[in-house]
XYZ file of C-alpha atoms in Angstrom:
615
model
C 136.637 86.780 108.617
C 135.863 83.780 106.760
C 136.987 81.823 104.232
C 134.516 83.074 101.819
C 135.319 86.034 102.968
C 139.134 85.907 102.760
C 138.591 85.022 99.193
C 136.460 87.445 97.741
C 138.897 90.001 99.295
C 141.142 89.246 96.015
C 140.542 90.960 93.355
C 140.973 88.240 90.340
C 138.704 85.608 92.866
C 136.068 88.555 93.218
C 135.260 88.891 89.509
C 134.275 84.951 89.403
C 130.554 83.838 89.370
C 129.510 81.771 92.783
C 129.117 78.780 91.474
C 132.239 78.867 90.272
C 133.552 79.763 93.777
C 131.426 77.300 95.157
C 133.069 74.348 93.954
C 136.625 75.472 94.821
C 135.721 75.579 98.486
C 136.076 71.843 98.984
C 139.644 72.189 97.741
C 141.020 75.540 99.274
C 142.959 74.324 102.328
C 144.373 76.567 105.300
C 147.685 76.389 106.250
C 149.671 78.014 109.008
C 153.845 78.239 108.495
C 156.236 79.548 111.401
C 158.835 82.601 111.130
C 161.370 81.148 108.805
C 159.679 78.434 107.315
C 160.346 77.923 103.657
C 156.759 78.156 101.617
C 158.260 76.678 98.541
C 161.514 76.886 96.425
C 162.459 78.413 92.745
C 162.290 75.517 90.158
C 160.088 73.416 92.490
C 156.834 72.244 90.593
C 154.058 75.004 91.032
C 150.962 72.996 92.596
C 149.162 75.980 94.309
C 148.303 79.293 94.340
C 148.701 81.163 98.345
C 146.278 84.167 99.441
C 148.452 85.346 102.572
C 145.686 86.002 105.711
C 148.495 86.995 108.110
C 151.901 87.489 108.904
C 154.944 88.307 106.409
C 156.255 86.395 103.276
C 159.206 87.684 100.991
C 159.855 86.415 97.413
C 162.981 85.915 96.845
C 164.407 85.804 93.353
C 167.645 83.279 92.365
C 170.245 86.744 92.233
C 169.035 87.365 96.048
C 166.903 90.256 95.051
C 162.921 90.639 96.455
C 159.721 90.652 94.225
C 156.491 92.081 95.599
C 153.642 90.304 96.754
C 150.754 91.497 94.329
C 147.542 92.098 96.738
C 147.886 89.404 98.954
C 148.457 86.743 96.382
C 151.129 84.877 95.293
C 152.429 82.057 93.401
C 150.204 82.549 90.615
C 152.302 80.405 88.284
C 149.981 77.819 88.697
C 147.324 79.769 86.821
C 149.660 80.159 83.839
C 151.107 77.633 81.720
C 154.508 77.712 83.845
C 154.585 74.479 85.652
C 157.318 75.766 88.492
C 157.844 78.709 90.238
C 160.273 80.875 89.774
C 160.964 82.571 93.462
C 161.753 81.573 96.825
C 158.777 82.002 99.342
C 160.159 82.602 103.175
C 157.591 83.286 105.747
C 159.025 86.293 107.807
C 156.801 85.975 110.705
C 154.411 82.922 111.436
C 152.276 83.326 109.218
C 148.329 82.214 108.069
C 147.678 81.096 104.347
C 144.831 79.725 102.449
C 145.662 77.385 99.838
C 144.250 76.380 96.379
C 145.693 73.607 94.480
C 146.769 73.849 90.628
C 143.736 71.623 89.645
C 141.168 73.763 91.326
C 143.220 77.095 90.021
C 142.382 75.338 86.402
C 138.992 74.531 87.115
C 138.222 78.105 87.278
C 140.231 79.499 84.325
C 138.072 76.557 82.282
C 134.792 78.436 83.988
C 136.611 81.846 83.495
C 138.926 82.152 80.869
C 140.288 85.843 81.128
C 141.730 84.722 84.858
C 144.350 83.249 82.852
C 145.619 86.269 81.615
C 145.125 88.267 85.077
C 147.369 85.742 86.801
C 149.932 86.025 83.792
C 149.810 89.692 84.315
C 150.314 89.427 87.907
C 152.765 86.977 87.336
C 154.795 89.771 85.282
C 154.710 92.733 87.824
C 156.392 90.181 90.556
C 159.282 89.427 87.855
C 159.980 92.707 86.663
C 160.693 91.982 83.436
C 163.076 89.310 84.084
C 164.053 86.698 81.260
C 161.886 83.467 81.394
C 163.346 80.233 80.363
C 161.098 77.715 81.604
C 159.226 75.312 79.404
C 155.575 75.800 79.489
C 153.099 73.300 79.876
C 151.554 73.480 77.082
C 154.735 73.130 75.141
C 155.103 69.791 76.683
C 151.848 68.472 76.260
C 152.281 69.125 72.411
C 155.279 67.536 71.971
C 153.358 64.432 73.939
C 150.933 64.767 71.557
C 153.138 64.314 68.619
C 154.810 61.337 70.321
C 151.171 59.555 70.633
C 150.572 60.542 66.356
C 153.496 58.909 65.560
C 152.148 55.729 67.193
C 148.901 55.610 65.889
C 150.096 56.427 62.319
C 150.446 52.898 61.761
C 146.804 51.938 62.466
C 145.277 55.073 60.638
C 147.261 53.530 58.082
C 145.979 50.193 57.983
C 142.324 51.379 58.755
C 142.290 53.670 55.786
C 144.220 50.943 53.520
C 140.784 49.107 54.262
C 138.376 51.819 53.607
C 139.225 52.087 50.108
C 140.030 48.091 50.013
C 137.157 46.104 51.297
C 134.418 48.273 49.586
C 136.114 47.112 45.988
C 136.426 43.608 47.016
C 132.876 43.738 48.161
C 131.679 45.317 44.980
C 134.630 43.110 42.561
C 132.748 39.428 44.214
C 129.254 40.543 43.761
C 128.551 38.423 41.165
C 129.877 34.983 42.965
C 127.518 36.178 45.479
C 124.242 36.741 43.734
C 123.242 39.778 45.272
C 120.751 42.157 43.935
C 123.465 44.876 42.377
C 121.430 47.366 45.009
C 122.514 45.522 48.072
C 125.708 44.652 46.692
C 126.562 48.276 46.439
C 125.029 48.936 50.076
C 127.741 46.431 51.244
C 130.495 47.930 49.800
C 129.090 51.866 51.502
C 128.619 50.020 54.613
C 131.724 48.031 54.986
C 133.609 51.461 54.567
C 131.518 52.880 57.079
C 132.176 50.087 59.330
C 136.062 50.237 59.130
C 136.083 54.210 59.725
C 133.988 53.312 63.219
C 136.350 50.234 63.984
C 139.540 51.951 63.356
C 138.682 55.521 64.417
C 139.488 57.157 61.682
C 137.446 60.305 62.233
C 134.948 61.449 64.478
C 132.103 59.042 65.334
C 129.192 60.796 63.410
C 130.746 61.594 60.453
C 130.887 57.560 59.064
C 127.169 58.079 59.771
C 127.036 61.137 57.174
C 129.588 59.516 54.943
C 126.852 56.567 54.355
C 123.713 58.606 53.842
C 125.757 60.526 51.833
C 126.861 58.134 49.352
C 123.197 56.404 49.888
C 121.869 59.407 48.636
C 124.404 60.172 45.384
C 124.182 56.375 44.106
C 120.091 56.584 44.612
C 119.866 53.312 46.326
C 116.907 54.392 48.201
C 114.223 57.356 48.108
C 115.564 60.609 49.873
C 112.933 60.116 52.464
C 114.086 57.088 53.829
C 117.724 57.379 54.287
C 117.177 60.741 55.714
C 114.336 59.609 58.068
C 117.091 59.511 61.228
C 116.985 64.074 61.188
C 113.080 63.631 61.172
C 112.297 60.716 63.324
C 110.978 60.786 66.855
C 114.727 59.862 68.655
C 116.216 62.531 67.261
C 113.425 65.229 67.869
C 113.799 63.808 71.845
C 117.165 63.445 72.294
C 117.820 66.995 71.162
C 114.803 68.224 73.546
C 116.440 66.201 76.531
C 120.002 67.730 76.079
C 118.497 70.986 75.389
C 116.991 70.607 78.733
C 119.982 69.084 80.252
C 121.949 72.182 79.200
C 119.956 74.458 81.385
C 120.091 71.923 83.787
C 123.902 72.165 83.879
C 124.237 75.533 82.994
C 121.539 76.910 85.828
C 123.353 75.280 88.659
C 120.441 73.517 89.581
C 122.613 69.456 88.655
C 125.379 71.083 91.171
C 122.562 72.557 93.708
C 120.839 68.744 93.747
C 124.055 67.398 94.148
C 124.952 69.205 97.123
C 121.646 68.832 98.555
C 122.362 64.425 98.197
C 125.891 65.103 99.619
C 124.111 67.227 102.326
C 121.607 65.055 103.534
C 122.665 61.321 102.696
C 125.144 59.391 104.945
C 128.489 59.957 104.484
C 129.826 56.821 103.572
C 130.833 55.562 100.323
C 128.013 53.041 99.822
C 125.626 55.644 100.250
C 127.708 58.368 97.328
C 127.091 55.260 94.901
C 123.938 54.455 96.060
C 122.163 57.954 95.715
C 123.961 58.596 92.418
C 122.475 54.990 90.693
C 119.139 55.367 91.879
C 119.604 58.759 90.261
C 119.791 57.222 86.689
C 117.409 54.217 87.984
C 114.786 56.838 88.669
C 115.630 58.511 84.937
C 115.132 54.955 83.310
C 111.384 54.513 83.060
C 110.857 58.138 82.125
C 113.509 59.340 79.462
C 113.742 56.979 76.237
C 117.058 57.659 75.603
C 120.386 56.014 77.060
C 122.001 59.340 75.940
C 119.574 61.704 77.587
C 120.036 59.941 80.501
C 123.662 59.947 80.411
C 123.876 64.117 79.738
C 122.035 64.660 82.745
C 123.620 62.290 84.774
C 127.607 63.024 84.029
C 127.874 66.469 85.067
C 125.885 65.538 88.377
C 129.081 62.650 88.695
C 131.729 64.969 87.968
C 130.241 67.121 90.804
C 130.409 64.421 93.216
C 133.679 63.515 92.741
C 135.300 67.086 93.063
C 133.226 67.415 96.295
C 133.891 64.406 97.596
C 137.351 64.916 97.009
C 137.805 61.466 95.184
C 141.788 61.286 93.500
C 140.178 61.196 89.708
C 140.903 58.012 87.984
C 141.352 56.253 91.421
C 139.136 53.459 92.697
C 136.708 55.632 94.806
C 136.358 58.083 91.799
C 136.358 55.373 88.927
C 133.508 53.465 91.010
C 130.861 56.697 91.019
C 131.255 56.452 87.637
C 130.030 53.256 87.393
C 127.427 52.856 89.684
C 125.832 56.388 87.804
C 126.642 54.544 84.324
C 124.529 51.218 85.825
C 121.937 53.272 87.088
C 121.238 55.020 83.915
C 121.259 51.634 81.458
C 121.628 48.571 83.286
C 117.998 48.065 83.114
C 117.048 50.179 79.982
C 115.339 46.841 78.981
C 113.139 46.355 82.233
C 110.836 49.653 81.032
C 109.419 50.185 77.343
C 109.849 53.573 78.045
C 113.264 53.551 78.675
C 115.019 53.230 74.913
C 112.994 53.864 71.979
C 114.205 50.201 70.272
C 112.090 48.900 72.845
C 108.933 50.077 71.171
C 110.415 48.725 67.843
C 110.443 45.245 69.619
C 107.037 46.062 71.593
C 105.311 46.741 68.156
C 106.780 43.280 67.039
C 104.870 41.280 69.088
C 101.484 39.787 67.623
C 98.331 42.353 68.896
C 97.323 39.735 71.438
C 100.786 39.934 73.022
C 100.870 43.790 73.027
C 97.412 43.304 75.107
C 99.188 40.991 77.507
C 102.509 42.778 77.927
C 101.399 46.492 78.130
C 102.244 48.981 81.273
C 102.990 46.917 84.050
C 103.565 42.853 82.936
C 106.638 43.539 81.070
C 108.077 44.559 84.396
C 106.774 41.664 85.812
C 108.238 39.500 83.424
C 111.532 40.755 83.708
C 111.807 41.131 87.604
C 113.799 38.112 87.832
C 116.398 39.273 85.382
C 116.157 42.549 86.978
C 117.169 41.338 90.580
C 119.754 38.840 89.679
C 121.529 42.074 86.877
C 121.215 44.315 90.474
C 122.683 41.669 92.951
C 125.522 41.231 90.136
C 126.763 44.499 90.176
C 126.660 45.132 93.556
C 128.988 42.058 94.443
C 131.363 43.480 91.320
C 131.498 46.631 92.658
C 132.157 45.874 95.982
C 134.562 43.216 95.116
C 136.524 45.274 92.541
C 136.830 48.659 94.455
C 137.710 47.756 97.886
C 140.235 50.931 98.103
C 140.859 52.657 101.616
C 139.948 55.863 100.147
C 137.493 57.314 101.748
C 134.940 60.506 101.054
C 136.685 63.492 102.571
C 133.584 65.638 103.088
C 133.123 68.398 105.592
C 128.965 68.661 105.702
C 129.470 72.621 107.136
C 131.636 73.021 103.916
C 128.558 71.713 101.922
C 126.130 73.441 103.876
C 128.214 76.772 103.358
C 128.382 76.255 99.625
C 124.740 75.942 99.930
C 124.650 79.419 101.351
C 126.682 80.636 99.378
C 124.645 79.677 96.249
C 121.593 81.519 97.639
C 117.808 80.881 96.428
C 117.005 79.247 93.479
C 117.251 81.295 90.162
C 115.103 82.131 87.723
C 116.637 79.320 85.063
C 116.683 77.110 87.879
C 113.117 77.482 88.271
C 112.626 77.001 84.395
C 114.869 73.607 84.348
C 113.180 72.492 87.387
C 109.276 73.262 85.413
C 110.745 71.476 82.165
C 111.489 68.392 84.285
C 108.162 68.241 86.203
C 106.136 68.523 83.060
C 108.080 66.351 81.129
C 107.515 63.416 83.472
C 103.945 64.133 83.921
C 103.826 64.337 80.253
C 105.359 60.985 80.237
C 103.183 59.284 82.553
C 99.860 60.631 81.255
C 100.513 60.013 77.786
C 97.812 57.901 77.555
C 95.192 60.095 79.414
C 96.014 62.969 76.595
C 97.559 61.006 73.727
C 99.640 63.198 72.717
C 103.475 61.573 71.934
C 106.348 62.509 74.491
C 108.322 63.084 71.526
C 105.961 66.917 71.329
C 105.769 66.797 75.001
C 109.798 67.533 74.743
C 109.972 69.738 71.830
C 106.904 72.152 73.493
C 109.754 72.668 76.668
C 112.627 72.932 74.251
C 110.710 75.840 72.516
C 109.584 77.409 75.474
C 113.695 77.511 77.247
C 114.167 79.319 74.042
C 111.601 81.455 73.678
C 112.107 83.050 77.435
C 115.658 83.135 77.296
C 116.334 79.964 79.877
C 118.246 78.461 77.094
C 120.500 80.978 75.854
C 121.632 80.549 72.102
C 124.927 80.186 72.697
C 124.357 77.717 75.072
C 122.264 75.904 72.241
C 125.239 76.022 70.148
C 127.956 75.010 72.722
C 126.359 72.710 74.934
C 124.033 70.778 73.155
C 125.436 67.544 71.548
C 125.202 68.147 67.695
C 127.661 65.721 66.733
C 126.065 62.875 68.586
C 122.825 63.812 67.232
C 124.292 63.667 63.482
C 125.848 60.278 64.391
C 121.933 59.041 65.654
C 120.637 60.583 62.466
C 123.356 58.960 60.322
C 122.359 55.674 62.532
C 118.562 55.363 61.498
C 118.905 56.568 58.195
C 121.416 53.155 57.778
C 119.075 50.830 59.454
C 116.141 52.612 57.291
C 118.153 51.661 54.191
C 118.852 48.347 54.845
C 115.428 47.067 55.980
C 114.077 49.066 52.579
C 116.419 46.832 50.616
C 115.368 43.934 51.718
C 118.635 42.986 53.837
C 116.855 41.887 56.554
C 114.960 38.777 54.604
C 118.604 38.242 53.319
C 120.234 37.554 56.668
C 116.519 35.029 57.720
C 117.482 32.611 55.271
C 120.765 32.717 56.850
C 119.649 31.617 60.118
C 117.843 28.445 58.986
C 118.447 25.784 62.213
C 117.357 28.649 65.048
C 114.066 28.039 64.950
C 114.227 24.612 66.075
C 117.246 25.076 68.807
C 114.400 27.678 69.893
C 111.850 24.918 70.160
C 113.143 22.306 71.404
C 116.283 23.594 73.512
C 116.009 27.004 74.578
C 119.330 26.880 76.609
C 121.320 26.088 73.240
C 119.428 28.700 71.473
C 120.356 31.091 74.021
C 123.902 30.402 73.526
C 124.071 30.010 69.561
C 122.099 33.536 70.131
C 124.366 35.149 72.126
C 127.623 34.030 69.872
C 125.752 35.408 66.855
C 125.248 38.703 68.397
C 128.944 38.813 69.904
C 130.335 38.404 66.378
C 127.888 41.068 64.820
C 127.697 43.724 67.393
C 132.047 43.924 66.759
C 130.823 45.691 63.066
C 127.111 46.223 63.580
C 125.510 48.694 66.103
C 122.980 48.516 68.629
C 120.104 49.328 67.270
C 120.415 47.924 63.976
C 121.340 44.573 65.343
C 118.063 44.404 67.818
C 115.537 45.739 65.318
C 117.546 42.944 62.762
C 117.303 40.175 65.081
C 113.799 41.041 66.391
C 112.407 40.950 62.891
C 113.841 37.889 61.833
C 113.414 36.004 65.297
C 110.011 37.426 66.670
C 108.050 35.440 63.946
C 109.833 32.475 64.301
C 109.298 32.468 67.929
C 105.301 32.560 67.124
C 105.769 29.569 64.868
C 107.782 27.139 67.130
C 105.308 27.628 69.675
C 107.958 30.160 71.823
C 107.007 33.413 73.273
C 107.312 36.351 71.136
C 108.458 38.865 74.407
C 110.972 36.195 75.580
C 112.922 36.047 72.426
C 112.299 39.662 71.867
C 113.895 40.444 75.534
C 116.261 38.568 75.123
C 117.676 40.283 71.895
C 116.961 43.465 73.448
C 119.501 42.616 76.554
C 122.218 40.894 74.127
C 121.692 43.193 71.942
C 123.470 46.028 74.449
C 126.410 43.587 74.788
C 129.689 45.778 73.963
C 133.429 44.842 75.037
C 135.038 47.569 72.751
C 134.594 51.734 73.580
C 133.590 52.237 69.913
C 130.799 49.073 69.829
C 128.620 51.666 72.181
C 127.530 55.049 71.571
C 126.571 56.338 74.740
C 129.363 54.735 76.169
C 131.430 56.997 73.401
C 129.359 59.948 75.014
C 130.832 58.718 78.484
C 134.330 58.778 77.070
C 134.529 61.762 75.575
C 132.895 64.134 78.683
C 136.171 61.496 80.354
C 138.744 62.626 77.553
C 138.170 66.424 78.686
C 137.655 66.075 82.291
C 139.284 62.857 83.629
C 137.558 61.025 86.201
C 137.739 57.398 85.836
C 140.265 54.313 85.065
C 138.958 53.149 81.597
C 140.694 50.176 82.098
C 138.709 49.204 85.308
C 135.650 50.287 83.636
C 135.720 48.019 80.749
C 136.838 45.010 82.814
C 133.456 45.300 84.787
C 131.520 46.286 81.706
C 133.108 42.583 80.460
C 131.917 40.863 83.945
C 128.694 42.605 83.560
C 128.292 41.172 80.002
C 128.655 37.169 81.368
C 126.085 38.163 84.289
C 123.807 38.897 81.497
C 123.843 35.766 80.477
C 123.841 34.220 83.787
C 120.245 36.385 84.392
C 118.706 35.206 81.431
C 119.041 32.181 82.807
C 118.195 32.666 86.216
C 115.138 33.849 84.155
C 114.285 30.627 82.518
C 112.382 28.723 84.993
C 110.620 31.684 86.130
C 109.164 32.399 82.537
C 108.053 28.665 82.505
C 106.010 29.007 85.798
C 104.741 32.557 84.291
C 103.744 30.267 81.479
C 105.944 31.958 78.823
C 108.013 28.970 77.907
């Protein structure tokens, strides 16, 4: 009989979906005890659950008595919120097990939440009504949880102190500053906003709301501009995309491609990173959206690492991450298509510049930065994760979950159409004209209308709070180019123009400590399209190329040391804060090397833009 087999045999196993099954095959070991052989002991911690394939085992309880063996199962305290068991198991004869770990046991109650309360049920009938006194789990991780309030108390503290502070003091010296009262009272909304995303005071998106909010009751600006973020053409695609990365998840067909890669790639680590960042490098060109590219991308990771077996949060583990993080936006600045900003800087340019840097020169262009980014990261990465762990993967395991999985599915099919159209939509957009902003909603409406997305699905799995906190984004940056702020911060900037003529090198510098200090308060996008517009037009009068200086804002402009200075990064970290898989700590230390090589490639870049006659 096999393992499959052997599983389906038990009756709580045989009620699960095979996907689900599919992914606890990797982790369900077989074990063989002899006659005598203690299994585990009462009070020990409960790490896996045992389906007995042959032989005897008796339970023993503490007072010498014997429990019953439900089915063939036992030690189902790992499926509960017990975290020990409370028998004695003593193989009688030798005796032939399979084993699933606690982790994997978890995996499926989070894919199949009524096993919870068949194990708990099974659970009972082997206890017979005895008294429990063990502390559950979850009791424990609340009182952790109330250890970890009482620490950040203090900060929440401080942060809100602020919030209601700095706005006065902003609005109390606006008359020593000589600010239109408008933009005075934009300052004081924004600065709020700003120490709510420092400090983490709430939710990332809701800052977002609280300033179009209070944009909107004061009457700063027209309705239609501070709202412009739930209308404009990044928020129509980034909803399409994740509504199309749901079905992608939800279908099976991310886990069916990723055992395909693990099936037919080399089984090395090199190759695991490899596949998974030319994954998101493949994504760059044709999804404008860091975000997008990250939901499809970080369910495909977590995959990889529970079927490679990687420890999660271990080097191995912490280094798939990465490379699928570089592949999707380490070189969001090579494409136009890859991030809608770029367009913002692309329609900055003079019209004889768009000419010259349409399509396929502003790859050219940016080649050498390109190569020199690449060659960085993969002498970090193999420098910083040179662990002995290797990728425990049994290819006949894979090829049986591939079997087990069966044809493709209908909603496989459908995510599979959506993704075919939308990059031919993409790279004939200028054969039809028509925007791949409509390209995406037309296969968002059509997974809805034939029941490939499923409502609750829409509901559940699609991002709304990230989409409010993109909304809440523009409709800022909207405001504060309406009020002029941007002409403001020009004058402010009076010497850059000729560092920009005359020494590039220092300008580069001066340029990337200006954007250091005002991405720690400012965001992304709001600090590229600032910069762009204020720099662009200088670069045209000192005689500098437009698209260098534009570039060049566009790759400093992604420079982020802290979690909350990035939002996809944010996205990253919270699918982490649910399901563990990386070292944060590791993560942000290369992010921080990555940042210098930035630097370094721009100029690596410099003498190749002065042969390409750009400088």
């Amino acid at each position: 009989m096999s393992l499959v087999e052997e599983l389906l045999r038990d009756p709580i196993f045989a009620k699960c979906n095979y996907v689900a099954l599919s992914r606890m095959l990797p982790y369900i070991e077989e074990r063989s005890y002899a006659g005598g052989e203690t299994l585990f002991r009462t009070n020990t911690p409960a790490d896996g659950l045992f389906l007995l394939v042959s032989g005897v085992v008796r339970l023993k309880n503490p007072d010498g008595t014997v429990s019953p063996i439900i089915m063939t199962r036992f030690g189902e305290e790992c499926g509960t919120d017990f975290d020990s068991y409370f028998f004695d198991a003593v193989a009688e004869t030798p005796v032939k097990l399979l084993y699933v770990p606690r982790r994997t046991v978890h995996d499926l109650i989070a894919a199949h939440a009524d096993l919870k309360t068949e194990f708990e049920l099974s659970l009972m009938r082997c206890l017979s009504g005895r008294k429990l006194k063990t502390q559950s789990v979850h009791e424990t991780k609340i009182e952790a949880e109330k250890e970890k309030e009482k620490d950040g108390n203090i900060l929440d503290l401080i942060g809100w102190l602020l919030t209601i502070i700095l706005p006065l003091v902003v609005l109390t010296t606006g008359q020593y500053t000589h600010l239109e009262p408008g933009i005075n009272l934009f300052l004081a909304i924004f600065s709020a906003t700003v120490v709510m995303w420092v400090f983490s005071l709430v939710d990332d998106y809701i800052p977002g709301l609280f300033a179009v909010t209070a944009i909107l009751i004061s009457g700063l600006v027209p309705a239609n501009i501070v709202l412009v973020g739930f209308t404009s053409d990044s928020f129509l695609m980034a909803m399409s995309i994740l509504g199309l990365g749901s079905v992608i998840v939800t279908s099976g067909l991310s886990y069916r491609g990723m055992l395909l890669l693990l099936y037919y790639l080399p089984n090395s680590r090199f190759w695991h990173n490899f596949g998974i960042a030319m994954v998101g490098l493949f994504l760059t060109p044709l999804i404008p959206s860091i975000n997008g590219r990250l939901a499809l991308v970080t369910p495909f990771c977590a995959d990889m690492v529970q079927n490679l077996r990687f420890t999660p949060q271990r080097q191995a583990a912490t280094q798939l991450v990465v490379s699928a993080f570089a592949g999707i936006s380490l070189l969001s600045a090579i494409f136009i298509s890859s991030k809608s900003v770029n367009f913002a800087v692309f329609g900055l340019l003079p019209a004889q510049a768009q000419d010259q840097f349409q399509g396929f020169k502003w790859v050219v262009a940016a080649s050498v930065f390109a190569l020199v980014l690449l060659l960085a990261h993969v002498v970090i990465t193999i420098l910083m994760f040179r662990s002995r762990e290797v990728a425990q993967l049994d290819k006949t395991r894979v090829a049986e979950q591939l079997k087990l999985l069966g044809n493709m599915k209908q909603r496989e099919w459908a995510a599979t159409l959506g993704i075919v159209v939308f990059i031919m939509g993409m790279m004939t957009a200028s054969y039809h004209q028509v925007p791949a902003t409509w390209v995406g909603m037309a296969i968002l409406f059509s997974l809805l209308m034939f029941g490939s997305l499923r409502k609750k699905e829409l509901t559940e799995k699609v991002d709304w709070p990230f989409l409010l906190y993109l909304s809440g984004l523009t409709g800022i940056v909207s405001a504060f180019n309406y009020l002029g702020i941007d002409h403001k911060l020009a004058t402010a900037l009076p010497s850059l123009g000729v560092h920009m003529r005359d020494s590039f090198e220092i300008f580069v510098l001066i340029l990337f400590g200006v954007i250091s200090v005002v991405r720690l308060i400012v965001p992304i996008s709001v600090t590229i399209v600032t910069l762009a517009t204020l720099l662009m037009p200088l670069a045209e009068i000192y005689g500098v190329s437009p698209w260098v200086v534009g570039f060049i804002i566009l790759i400093l402009g992604e420079i982020w040391f802290l979690p909350y200075q990035c939002s996809y990064y944010l996205q990253l970290q919270s699918a982490n804060r649910f399901n563990p898989l990386y070292q944060e700590k590791t993560f942000l230390y290369y992010n921080a090397l990555m940042n210098i090589f930035r630097l370094v490639a721009i100029f690596a870049s410099i003498p190749f833009w002065k042969a390409f006659g750009l400088l």
